Short mmCIF file of C-alpha atoms in Angstrom, two decimals:
data_model
loop_
_atom_site.label_atom_id
_atom_site.label_comp_id
_atom_site.label_asym_id
_atom_site.label_seq_id
_atom_site.Cartn_x
_atom_site.Cartn_y
_atom_site.Cartn_z
CA UNK A 1 24.51 -46.27 -28.55
CA UNK A 2 23.04 -46.65 -24.71
CA UNK A 3 26.04 -44.27 -24.01
CA UNK A 4 24.73 -42.23 -26.61
CA UNK A 5 20.82 -41.36 -25.35
CA UNK A 6 21.66 -40.41 -22.57
CA UNK A 7 23.64 -37.75 -23.48
CA UNK A 8 20.83 -37.40 -26.62
CA UNK A 9 17.94 -36.25 -24.05
CA UNK A 10 20.36 -34.21 -21.91
CA UNK A 11 20.87 -32.35 -25.32
CA UNK A 12 17.31 -32.09 -26.06
CA UNK A 13 16.16 -30.99 -22.78
CA UNK A 14 19.17 -27.95 -22.14
CA UNK A 15 18.24 -26.78 -25.59
CA UNK A 16 14.07 -26.57 -24.78
CA UNK A 17 15.20 -24.62 -21.40
CA UNK A 18 17.14 -22.09 -24.01
CA UNK A 19 14.23 -22.59 -26.32
CA UNK A 20 12.05 -20.47 -23.34
CA UNK A 21 14.78 -18.61 -22.05
CA UNK A 22 15.18 -16.66 -25.39
CA UNK A 23 11.74 -17.17 -26.97
CA UNK A 24 10.47 -13.30 -27.29
CA UNK A 25 8.78 -11.77 -24.69
CA UNK A 26 4.64 -12.14 -24.88
CA UNK A 27 2.77 -8.91 -24.42
CA UNK A 28 0.86 -8.49 -20.73
CA UNK A 29 -3.05 -8.17 -22.14
CA UNK A 30 -3.04 -6.59 -18.18
CA UNK A 31 -4.16 -3.23 -17.16
CA UNK A 32 -0.77 -1.56 -15.04
CA UNK A 33 -0.60 -1.47 -11.90
CA UNK A 34 -0.32 2.19 -11.33
CA UNK A 35 -3.31 3.16 -9.17
CA UNK A 36 -3.20 0.38 -6.72
CA UNK A 37 -1.36 1.75 -3.67
CA UNK A 38 -3.04 4.12 -1.52
CA UNK A 39 -2.97 4.46 2.29
CA UNK A 40 -2.43 1.48 4.41
CA UNK A 41 -5.81 0.14 5.50
CA UNK A 42 -6.38 -0.22 9.30
CA UNK A 43 -7.05 -3.67 11.23
CA UNK A 44 -5.43 -6.83 10.27
CA UNK A 45 -3.76 -6.54 6.94
CA UNK A 46 -2.13 -8.70 3.69
CA UNK A 47 1.63 -9.90 3.75
CA UNK A 48 4.07 -7.17 3.90
CA UNK A 49 5.43 -8.84 0.56
CA UNK A 50 6.10 -6.97 -2.61
CA UNK A 51 5.19 -8.54 -5.92
CA UNK A 52 6.48 -6.86 -9.41
CA UNK A 53 2.86 -5.73 -12.03
CA UNK A 54 3.03 -7.88 -14.27
CA UNK A 55 2.63 -5.15 -17.44
CA UNK A 56 6.46 -4.09 -16.03
CA UNK A 57 7.63 -1.27 -13.98
CA UNK A 58 7.85 -0.86 -9.82
CA UNK A 59 6.73 -3.42 -7.41
CA UNK A 60 3.35 -3.46 -5.88
CA UNK A 61 3.12 -3.25 -1.75
CA UNK A 62 0.27 -5.85 -1.11
CA UNK A 63 0.11 -3.85 2.51
CA UNK A 64 -0.67 -0.99 0.60
CA UNK A 65 -3.51 -1.80 -1.79
CA UNK A 66 -6.47 0.06 -0.87
CA UNK A 67 -9.79 -1.53 0.40
CA UNK A 68 -12.45 -2.68 -0.43
CA UNK A 69 -10.38 -5.43 -3.47
CA UNK A 70 -10.74 -8.21 -4.46
CA UNK A 71 -7.48 -10.48 -5.12
CA UNK A 72 -7.56 -13.72 -7.24
CA UNK A 73 -4.07 -16.05 -7.42
CA UNK A 74 -4.71 -17.87 -10.11
CA UNK A 75 -2.29 -19.54 -12.79
CA UNK A 76 -2.90 -20.59 -16.37
CA UNK A 77 -2.29 -24.37 -15.84
CA UNK A 78 -5.03 -24.55 -12.57
CA UNK A 79 -8.39 -26.08 -14.51
CA UNK A 80 -10.50 -24.27 -12.02
CA UNK A 81 -8.38 -21.11 -12.04
CA UNK A 82 -8.77 -21.29 -16.43
CA UNK A 83 -12.67 -21.33 -15.33
CA UNK A 84 -13.17 -19.14 -12.93
CA UNK A 85 -10.51 -15.90 -14.40
CA UNK A 86 -13.38 -14.94 -16.61
CA UNK A 87 -15.97 -14.98 -13.74
CA UNK A 88 -12.85 -12.69 -11.79
CA UNK A 89 -12.84 -10.65 -15.15
CA UNK A 90 -16.97 -10.10 -15.31
CA UNK A 91 -16.68 -8.79 -11.41
CA UNK A 92 -14.00 -6.56 -12.84
CA UNK A 93 -16.05 -5.22 -15.16
CA UNK A 94 -18.50 -3.88 -12.29
CA UNK A 95 -16.49 -2.49 -10.17
CA UNK A 96 -17.82 0.78 -12.12
CA UNK A 97 -14.37 2.43 -8.81
CA UNK A 98 -16.07 0.31 -5.93
CA UNK A 99 -13.84 -1.28 -5.11
CA UNK A 100 -10.44 -2.72 -7.48
CA UNK A 101 -9.95 -6.29 -8.53
CA UNK A 102 -6.05 -7.47 -8.73
CA UNK A 103 -4.57 -10.75 -9.47
CA UNK A 104 -1.81 -12.32 -8.64
CA UNK A 105 -0.07 -14.92 -11.15
CA UNK A 106 1.48 -17.39 -9.31
CA UNK A 107 3.53 -20.11 -10.05
CA UNK A 108 3.18 -19.68 -13.59
CA UNK A 109 5.34 -19.32 -16.70
CA UNK A 110 5.15 -15.72 -18.06
CA UNK A 111 4.23 -16.79 -21.31
CA UNK A 112 1.82 -19.51 -20.64
CA UNK A 113 -0.31 -16.57 -18.54
CA UNK A 114 0.04 -14.00 -20.91
CA UNK A 115 -1.63 -16.50 -23.49
CA UNK A 116 -4.66 -17.04 -21.55
CA UNK A 117 -5.38 -14.42 -20.79
CA UNK A 118 -5.07 -12.86 -24.04
CA UNK A 119 -7.49 -16.00 -24.84
CA UNK A 120 -9.72 -15.38 -22.48
CA UNK A 121 -10.05 -11.53 -22.06
CA UNK A 122 -8.36 -10.98 -19.02
CA UNK A 123 -6.86 -7.13 -18.13
CA UNK A 124 -7.84 -6.45 -14.87
CA UNK A 125 -4.56 -5.78 -13.26
CA UNK A 126 -2.33 -8.67 -12.51
CA UNK A 127 0.88 -8.94 -10.06
CA UNK A 128 3.37 -11.46 -10.93
CA UNK A 129 4.76 -14.07 -8.74
CA UNK A 130 6.61 -17.33 -9.62
CA UNK A 131 7.93 -17.98 -6.93
CA UNK A 132 4.33 -18.50 -5.06
CA UNK A 133 5.83 -16.10 -2.52
CA UNK A 134 1.77 -14.67 -2.24
CA UNK A 135 0.14 -17.80 -1.84
CA UNK A 136 2.37 -19.80 0.64
CA UNK A 137 2.22 -16.42 2.90
CA UNK A 138 -1.73 -16.89 3.46
CA UNK A 139 -1.23 -20.81 3.43
CA UNK A 140 -2.84 -21.52 0.43
CA UNK A 141 -1.90 -25.22 -0.99
CA UNK A 142 -4.31 -24.99 -4.63
CA UNK A 143 -4.96 -22.68 -6.16
CA UNK A 144 -7.78 -20.98 -7.42
CA UNK A 145 -8.13 -18.82 -3.97
CA UNK A 146 -9.36 -15.09 -3.25
CA UNK A 147 -8.55 -12.79 -0.72
CA UNK A 148 -11.81 -10.61 0.03
CA UNK A 149 -10.99 -7.16 1.87
CA UNK A 150 -12.94 -4.77 3.54
CA UNK A 151 -13.01 -0.93 3.54
CA UNK A 152 -11.32 -1.62 6.97
CA UNK A 153 -8.73 -3.93 5.54
CA UNK A 154 -10.00 -6.96 6.77
CA UNK A 155 -9.37 -10.08 5.06
CA UNK A 156 -10.88 -13.14 4.38
CA UNK A 157 -9.15 -16.03 2.39
CA UNK A 158 -12.03 -18.29 0.01
CA UNK A 159 -9.66 -21.78 -1.15
CA UNK A 160 -11.89 -22.75 -3.56
CA UNK A 161 -13.28 -21.50 -7.17
CA UNK A 162 -16.36 -19.74 -7.06
CA UNK A 163 -18.95 -19.31 -9.82
CA UNK A 164 -20.52 -15.83 -10.74
CA UNK A 165 -23.04 -16.27 -7.81
CA UNK A 166 -21.39 -17.65 -5.07
CA UNK A 167 -18.07 -14.94 -6.14
CA UNK A 168 -21.48 -11.68 -5.81
CA UNK A 169 -21.94 -13.46 -2.11
CA UNK A 170 -18.40 -13.78 -1.37
CA UNK A 171 -18.12 -9.89 -2.34
CA UNK A 172 -21.18 -9.11 -0.52
CA UNK A 173 -20.16 -11.51 2.86
CA UNK A 174 -16.89 -10.10 3.32
CA UNK A 175 -16.92 -6.45 2.01
CA UNK A 176 -19.99 -5.43 2.03
CA UNK A 177 -20.67 -4.40 -1.39
CA UNK A 178 -23.82 -5.31 -3.49
CA UNK A 179 -22.23 -6.26 -7.29
CA UNK A 180 -25.41 -7.32 -9.65
CA UNK A 181 -25.03 -10.59 -11.78
#
């Protein structure tokens, strides 16, 4: 019986892995990434890294993102991210073409991220970074983190979760854009 238990455990682990691989693709709740790239900004720039749009299609080169912009790095398993992401969606809803809001789902399973975003009505364009390349390139060890990019390409990385008022203040401070509640 002792020899049988490890073999049975291995079969269960492998079958759960196979179930994840064979699971049907969860539809993306996020907007497409077609309008994110533009002329590179001057000044300090984002890492020279490309990530796939969560909705599919071509990869987005981060250095080509137009400012002013806000990039929120999050994951569905991150408790502070789960609180902050709807706040970031509220910011995206108030952008009115003055700035861009982008998400980067980092170190997450695609299906978990899509389910979470659907439940919370999060729809702004999001990139998928299963290997955490973007967060690692910025030296971000914990999530969430938010990158503010001004119109000249200067960037600032905020490394903790924010509520509505904090996000509005950081937006004003780092991009010069005033957003109302």
